[in-house]
mmCIF file of N, CA and C in Angstrom:
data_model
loop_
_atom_site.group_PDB
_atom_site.id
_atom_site.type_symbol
_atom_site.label_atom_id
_atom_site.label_comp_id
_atom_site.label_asym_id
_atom_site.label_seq_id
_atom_site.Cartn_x
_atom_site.Cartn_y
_atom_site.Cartn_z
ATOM 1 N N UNK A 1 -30.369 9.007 24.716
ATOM 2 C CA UNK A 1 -30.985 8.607 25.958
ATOM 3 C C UNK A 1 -29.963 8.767 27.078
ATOM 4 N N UNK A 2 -30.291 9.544 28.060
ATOM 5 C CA UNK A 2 -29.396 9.490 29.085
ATOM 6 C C UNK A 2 -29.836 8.617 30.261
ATOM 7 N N UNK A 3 -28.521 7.857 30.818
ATOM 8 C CA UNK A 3 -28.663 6.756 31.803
ATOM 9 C C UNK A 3 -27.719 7.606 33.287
ATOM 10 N N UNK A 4 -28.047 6.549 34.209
ATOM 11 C CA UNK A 4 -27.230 6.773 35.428
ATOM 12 C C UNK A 4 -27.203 5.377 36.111
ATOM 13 N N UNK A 5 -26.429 5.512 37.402
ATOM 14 C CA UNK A 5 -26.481 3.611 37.571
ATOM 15 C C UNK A 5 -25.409 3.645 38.442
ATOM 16 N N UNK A 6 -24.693 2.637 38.505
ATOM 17 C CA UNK A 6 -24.174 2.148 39.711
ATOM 18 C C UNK A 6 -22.292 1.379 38.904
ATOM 19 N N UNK A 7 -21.764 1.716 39.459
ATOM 20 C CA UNK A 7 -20.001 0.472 39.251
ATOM 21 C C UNK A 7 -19.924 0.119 40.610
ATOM 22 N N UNK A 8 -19.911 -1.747 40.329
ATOM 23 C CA UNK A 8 -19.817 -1.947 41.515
ATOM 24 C C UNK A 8 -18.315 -2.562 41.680
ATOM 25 N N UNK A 9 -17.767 -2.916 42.967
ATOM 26 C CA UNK A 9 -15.704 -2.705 42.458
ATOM 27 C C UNK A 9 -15.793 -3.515 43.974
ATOM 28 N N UNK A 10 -15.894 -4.629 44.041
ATOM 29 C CA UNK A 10 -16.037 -5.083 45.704
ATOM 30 C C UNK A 10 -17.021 -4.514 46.305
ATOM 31 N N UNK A 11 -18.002 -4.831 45.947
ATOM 32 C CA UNK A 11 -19.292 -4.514 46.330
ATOM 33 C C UNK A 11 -19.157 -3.178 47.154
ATOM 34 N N UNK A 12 -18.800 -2.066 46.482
ATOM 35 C CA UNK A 12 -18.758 -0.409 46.984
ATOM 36 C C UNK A 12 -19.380 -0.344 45.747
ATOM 37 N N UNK A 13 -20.299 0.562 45.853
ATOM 38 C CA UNK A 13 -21.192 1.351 44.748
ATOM 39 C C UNK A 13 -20.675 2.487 44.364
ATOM 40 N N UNK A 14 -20.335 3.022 42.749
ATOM 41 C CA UNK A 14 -19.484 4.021 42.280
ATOM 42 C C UNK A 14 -20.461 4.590 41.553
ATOM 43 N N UNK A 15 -21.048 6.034 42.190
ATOM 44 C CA UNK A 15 -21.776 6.632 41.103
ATOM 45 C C UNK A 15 -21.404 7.399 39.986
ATOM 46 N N UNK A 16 -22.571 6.893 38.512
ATOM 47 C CA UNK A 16 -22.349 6.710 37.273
ATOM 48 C C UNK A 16 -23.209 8.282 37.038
ATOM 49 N N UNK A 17 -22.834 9.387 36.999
ATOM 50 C CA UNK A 17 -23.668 10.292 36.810
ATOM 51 C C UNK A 17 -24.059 10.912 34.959
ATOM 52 N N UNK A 18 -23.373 10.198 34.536
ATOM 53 C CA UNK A 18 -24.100 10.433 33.490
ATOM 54 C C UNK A 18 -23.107 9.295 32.134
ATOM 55 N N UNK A 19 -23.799 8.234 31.520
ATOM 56 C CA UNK A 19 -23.777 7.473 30.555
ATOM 57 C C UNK A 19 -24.701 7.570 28.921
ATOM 58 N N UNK A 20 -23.807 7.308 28.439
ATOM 59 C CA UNK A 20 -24.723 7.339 26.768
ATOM 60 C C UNK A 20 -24.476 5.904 26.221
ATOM 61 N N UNK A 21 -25.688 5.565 25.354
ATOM 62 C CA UNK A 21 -25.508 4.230 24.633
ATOM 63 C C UNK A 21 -26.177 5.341 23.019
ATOM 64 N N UNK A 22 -25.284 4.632 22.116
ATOM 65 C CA UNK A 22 -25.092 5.144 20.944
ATOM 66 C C UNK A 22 -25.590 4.440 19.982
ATOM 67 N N UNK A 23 -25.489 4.576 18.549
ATOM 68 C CA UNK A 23 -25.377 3.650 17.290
ATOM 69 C C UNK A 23 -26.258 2.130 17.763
ATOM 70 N N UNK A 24 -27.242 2.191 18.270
ATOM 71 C CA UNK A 24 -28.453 1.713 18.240
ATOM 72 C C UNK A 24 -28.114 0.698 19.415
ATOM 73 N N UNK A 25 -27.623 0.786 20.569
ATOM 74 C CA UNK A 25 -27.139 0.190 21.547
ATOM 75 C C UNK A 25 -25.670 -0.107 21.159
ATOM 76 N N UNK A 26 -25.111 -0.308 20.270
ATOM 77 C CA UNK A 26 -23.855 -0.964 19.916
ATOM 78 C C UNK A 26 -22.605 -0.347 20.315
ATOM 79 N N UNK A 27 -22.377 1.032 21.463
ATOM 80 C CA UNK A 27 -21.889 1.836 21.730
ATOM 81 C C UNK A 27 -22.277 2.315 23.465
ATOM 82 N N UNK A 28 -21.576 2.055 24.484
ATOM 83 C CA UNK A 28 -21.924 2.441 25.784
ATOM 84 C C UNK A 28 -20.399 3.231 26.026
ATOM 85 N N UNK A 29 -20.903 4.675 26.598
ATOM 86 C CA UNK A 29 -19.980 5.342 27.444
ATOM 87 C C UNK A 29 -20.738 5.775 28.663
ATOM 88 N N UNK A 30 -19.184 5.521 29.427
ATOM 89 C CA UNK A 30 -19.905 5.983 30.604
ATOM 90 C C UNK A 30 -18.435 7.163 31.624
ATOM 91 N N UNK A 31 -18.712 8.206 32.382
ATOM 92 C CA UNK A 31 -17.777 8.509 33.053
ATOM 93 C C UNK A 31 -18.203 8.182 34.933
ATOM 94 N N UNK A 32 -16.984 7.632 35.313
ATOM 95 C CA UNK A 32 -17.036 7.545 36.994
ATOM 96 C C UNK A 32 -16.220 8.261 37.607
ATOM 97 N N UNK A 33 -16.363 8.542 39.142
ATOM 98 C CA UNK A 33 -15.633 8.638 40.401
ATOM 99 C C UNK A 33 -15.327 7.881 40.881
ATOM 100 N N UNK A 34 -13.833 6.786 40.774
ATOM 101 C CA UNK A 34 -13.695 6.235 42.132
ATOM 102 C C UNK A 34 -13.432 6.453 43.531
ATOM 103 N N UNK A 35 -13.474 5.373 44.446
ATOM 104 C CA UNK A 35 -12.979 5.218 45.802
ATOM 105 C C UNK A 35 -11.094 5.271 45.541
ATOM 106 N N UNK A 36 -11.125 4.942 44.179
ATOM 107 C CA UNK A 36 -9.407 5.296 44.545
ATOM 108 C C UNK A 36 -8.508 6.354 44.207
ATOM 109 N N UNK A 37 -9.414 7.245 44.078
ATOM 110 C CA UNK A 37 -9.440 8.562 43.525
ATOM 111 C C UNK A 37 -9.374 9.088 42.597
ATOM 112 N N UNK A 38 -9.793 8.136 41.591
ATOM 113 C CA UNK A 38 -8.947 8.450 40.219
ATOM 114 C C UNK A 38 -10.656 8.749 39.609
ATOM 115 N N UNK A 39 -10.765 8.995 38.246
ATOM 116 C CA UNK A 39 -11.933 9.211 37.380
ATOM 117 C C UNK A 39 -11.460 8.528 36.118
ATOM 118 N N UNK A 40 -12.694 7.740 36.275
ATOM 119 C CA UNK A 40 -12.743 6.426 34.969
ATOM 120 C C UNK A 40 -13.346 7.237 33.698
ATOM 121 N N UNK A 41 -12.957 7.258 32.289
ATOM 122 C CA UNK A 41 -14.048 7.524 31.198
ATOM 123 C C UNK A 41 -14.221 5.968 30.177
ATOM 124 N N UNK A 42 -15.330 5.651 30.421
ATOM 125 C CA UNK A 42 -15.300 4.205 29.680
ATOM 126 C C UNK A 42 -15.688 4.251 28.129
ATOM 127 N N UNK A 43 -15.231 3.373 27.388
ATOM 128 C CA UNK A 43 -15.969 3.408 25.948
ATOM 129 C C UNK A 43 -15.860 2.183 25.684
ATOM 130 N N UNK A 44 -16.984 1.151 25.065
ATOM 131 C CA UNK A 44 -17.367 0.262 25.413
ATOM 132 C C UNK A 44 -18.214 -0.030 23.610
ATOM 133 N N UNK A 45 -17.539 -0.942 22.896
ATOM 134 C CA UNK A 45 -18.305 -1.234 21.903
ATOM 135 C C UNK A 45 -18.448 -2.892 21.502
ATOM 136 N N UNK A 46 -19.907 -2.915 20.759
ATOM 137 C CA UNK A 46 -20.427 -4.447 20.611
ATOM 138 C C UNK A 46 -19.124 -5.451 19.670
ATOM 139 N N UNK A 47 -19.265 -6.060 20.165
ATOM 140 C CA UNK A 47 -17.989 -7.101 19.283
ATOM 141 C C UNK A 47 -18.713 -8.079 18.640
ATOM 142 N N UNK A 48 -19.848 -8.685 19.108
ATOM 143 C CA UNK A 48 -20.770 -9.702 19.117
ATOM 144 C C UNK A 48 -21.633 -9.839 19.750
ATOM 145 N N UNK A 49 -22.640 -10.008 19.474
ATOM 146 C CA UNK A 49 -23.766 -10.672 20.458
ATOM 147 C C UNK A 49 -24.049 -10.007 22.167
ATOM 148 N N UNK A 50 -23.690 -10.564 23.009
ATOM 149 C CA UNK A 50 -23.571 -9.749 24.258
ATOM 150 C C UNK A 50 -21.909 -9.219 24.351
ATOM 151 N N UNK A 51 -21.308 -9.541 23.652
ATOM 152 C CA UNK A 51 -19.751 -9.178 24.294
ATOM 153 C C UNK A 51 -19.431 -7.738 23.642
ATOM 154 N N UNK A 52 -18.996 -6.834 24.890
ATOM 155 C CA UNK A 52 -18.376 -5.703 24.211
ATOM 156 C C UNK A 52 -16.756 -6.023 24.315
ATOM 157 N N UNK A 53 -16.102 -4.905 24.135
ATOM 158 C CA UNK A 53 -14.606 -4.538 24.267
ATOM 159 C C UNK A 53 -14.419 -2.837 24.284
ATOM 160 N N UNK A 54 -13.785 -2.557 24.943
ATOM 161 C CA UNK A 54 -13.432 -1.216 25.032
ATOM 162 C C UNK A 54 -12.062 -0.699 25.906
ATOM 163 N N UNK A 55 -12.047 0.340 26.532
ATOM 164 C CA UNK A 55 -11.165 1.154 26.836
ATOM 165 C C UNK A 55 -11.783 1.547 28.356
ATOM 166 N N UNK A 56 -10.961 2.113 29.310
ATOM 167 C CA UNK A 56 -10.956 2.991 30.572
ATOM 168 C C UNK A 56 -9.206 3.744 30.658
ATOM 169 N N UNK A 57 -10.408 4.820 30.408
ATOM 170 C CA UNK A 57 -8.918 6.109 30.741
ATOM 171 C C UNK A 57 -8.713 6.728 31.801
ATOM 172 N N UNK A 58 -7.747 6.633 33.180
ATOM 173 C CA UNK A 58 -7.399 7.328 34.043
ATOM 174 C C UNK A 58 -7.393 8.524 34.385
ATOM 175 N N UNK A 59 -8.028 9.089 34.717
ATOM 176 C CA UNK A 59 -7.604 10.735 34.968
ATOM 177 C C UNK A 59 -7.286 11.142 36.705
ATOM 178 N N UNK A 60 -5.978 11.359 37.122
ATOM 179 C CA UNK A 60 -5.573 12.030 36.317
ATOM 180 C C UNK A 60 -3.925 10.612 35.861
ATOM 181 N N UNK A 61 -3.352 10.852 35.055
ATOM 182 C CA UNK A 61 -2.644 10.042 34.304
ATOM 183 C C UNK A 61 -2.899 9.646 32.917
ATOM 184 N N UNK A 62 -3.873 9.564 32.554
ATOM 185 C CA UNK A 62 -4.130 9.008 31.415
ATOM 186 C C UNK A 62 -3.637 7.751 31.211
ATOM 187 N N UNK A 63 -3.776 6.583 32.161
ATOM 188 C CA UNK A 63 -3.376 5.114 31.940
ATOM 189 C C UNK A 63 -5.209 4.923 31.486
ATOM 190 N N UNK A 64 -4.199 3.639 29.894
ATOM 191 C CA UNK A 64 -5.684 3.460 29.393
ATOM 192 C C UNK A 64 -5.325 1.812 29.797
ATOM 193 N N UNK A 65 -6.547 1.287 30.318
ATOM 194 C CA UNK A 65 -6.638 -0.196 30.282
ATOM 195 C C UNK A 65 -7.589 -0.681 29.392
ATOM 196 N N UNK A 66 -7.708 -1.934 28.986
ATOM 197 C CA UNK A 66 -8.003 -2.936 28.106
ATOM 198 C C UNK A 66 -9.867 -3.149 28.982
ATOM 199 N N UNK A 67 -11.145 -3.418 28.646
ATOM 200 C CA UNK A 67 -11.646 -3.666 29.300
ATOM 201 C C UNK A 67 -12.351 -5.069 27.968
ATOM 202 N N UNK A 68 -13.228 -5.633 28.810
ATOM 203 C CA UNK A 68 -14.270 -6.876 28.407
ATOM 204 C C UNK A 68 -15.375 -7.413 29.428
ATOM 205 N N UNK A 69 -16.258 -7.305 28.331
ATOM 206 C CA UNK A 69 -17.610 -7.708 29.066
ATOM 207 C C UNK A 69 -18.843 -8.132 28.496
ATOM 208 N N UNK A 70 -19.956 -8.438 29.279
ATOM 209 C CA UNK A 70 -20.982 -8.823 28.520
ATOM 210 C C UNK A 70 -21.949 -7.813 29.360
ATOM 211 N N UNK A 71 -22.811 -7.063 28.446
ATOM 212 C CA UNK A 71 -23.985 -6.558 28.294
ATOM 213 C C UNK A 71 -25.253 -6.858 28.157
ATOM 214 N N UNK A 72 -26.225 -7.615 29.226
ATOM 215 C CA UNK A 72 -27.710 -7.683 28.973
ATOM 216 C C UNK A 72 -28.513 -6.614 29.567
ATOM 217 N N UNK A 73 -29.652 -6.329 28.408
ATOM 218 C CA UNK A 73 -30.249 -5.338 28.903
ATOM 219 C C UNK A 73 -32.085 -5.649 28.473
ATOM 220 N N UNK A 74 -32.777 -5.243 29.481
ATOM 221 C CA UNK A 74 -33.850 -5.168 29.947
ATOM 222 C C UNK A 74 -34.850 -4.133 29.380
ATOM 223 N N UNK A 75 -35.079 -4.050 28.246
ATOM 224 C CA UNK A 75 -35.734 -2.774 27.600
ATOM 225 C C UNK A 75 -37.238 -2.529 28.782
ATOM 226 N N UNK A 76 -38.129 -3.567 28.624
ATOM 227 C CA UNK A 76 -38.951 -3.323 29.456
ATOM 228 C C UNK A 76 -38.883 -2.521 30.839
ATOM 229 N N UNK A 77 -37.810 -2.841 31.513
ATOM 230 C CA UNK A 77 -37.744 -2.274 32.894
ATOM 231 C C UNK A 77 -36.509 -1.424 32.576
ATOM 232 N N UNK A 78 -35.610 -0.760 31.801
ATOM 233 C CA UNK A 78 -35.471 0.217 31.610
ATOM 234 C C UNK A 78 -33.927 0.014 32.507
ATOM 235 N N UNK A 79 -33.312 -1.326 31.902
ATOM 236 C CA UNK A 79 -32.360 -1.858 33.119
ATOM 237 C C UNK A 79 -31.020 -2.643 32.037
ATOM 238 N N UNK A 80 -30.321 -1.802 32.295
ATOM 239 C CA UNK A 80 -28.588 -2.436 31.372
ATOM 240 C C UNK A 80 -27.851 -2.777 32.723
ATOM 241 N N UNK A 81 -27.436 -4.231 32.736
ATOM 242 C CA UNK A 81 -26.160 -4.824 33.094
ATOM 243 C C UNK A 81 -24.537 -4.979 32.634
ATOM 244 N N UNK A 82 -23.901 -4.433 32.980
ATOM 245 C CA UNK A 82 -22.510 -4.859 32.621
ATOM 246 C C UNK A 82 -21.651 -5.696 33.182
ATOM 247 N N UNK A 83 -21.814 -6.538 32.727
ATOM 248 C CA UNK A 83 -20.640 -7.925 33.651
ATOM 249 C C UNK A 83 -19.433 -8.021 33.249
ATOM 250 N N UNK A 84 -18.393 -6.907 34.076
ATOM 251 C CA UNK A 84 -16.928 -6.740 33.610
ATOM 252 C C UNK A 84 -16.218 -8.222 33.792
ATOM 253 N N UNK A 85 -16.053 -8.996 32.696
ATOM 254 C CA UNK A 85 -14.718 -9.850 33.057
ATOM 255 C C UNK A 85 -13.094 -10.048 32.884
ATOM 256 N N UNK A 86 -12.868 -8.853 32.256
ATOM 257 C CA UNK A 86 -11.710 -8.218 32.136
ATOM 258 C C UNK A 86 -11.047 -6.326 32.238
ATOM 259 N N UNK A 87 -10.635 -5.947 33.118
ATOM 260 C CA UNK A 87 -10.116 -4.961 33.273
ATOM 261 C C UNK A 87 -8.621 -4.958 33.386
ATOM 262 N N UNK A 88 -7.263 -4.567 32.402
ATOM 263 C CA UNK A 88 -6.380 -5.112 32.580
ATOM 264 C C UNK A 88 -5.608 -3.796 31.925
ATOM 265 N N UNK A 89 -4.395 -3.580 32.369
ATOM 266 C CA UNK A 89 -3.394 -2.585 31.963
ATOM 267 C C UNK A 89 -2.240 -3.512 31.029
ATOM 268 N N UNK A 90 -2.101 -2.642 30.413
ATOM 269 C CA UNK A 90 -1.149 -3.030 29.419
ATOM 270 C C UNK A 90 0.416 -3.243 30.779
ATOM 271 N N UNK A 91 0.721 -4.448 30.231
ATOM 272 C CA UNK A 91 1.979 -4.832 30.959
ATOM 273 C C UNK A 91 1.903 -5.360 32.501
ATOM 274 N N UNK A 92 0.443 -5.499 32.615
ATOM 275 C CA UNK A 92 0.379 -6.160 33.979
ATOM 276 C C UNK A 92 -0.474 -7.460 33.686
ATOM 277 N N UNK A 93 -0.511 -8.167 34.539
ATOM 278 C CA UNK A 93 -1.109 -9.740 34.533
ATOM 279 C C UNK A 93 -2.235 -9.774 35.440
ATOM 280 N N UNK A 94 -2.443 -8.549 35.868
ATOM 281 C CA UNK A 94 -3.154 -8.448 36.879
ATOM 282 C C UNK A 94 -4.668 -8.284 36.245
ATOM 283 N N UNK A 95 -6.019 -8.527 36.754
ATOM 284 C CA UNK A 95 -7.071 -8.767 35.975
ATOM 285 C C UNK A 95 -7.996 -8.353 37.032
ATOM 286 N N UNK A 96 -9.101 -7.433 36.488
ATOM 287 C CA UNK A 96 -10.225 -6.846 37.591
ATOM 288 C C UNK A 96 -11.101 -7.284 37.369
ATOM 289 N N UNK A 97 -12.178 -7.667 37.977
ATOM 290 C CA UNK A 97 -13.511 -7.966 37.868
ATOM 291 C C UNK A 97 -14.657 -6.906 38.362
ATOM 292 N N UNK A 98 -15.555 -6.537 36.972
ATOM 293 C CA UNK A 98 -16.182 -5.453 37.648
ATOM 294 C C UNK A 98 -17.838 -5.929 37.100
ATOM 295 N N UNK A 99 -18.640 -4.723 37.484
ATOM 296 C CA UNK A 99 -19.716 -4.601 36.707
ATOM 297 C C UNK A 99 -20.705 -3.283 37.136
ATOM 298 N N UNK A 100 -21.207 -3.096 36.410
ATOM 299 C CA UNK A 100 -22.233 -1.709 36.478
ATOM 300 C C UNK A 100 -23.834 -1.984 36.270
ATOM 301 N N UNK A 101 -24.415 -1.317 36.919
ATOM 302 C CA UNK A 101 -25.743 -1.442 36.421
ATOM 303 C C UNK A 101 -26.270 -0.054 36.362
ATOM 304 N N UNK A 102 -26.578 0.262 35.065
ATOM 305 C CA UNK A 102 -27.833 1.099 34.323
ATOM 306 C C UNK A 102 -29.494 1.202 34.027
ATOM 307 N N UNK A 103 -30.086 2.020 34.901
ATOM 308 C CA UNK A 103 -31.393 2.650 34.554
ATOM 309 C C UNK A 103 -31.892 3.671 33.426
ATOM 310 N N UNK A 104 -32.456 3.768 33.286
ATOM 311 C CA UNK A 104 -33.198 4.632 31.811
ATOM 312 C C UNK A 104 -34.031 5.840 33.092
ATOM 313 N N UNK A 105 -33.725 6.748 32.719
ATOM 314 C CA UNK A 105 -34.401 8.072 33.745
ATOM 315 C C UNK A 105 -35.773 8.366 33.346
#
């Protein structure tokens, strides 16, 4: 199933032009463009219940950060939430707050 959707990063909208959810939802990738010039590739898997854990890889650099979140999704209306509460680089203390939202095309 291919998705598209929105990262929102301080309420600036980052378009998501093309996302996959895998292995029966239990699997979300997604690639972005940021505002800070860089290009995000996310991979994002179920840990439990709503909580994923995954990865974001930098390009260009290849800095990978740590990500965490919770995932509800809306089969009826064709609508995935991601409520980032951790985005974090290895060796920093520093902590992002994000989230995305996904449509079904």
């Amino acid at each position: 199933m291919t998705l598209t959707g929105q990262f929102y990063d301080l309420d600036d909208g980052e378009s998501i032009t093309s996302a996959v959810r895998r292995s029966e939802g239990n699997e979300i990738a997604f690639d972005l463009t940021h505002s800070d010039g860089y290009s995000y590739t996310v991979a994002l898997k179920r840990l439990q219940g709503t909580l994923f854990k995954g990865t974001a890889m930098s390009q260009p650099g290849g800095e990978v950060a740590e990500l965490s979140c919770r995932v509800y999704e809306d089969s009826s209306e064709g609508i995935t939430l991601i409520v980032g509460s951790g985005w974090r680089y290895p060796g920093s203390t520093q902590n992002y707050r994000w989230q995305v939202e996904l449509q079904s095309e």
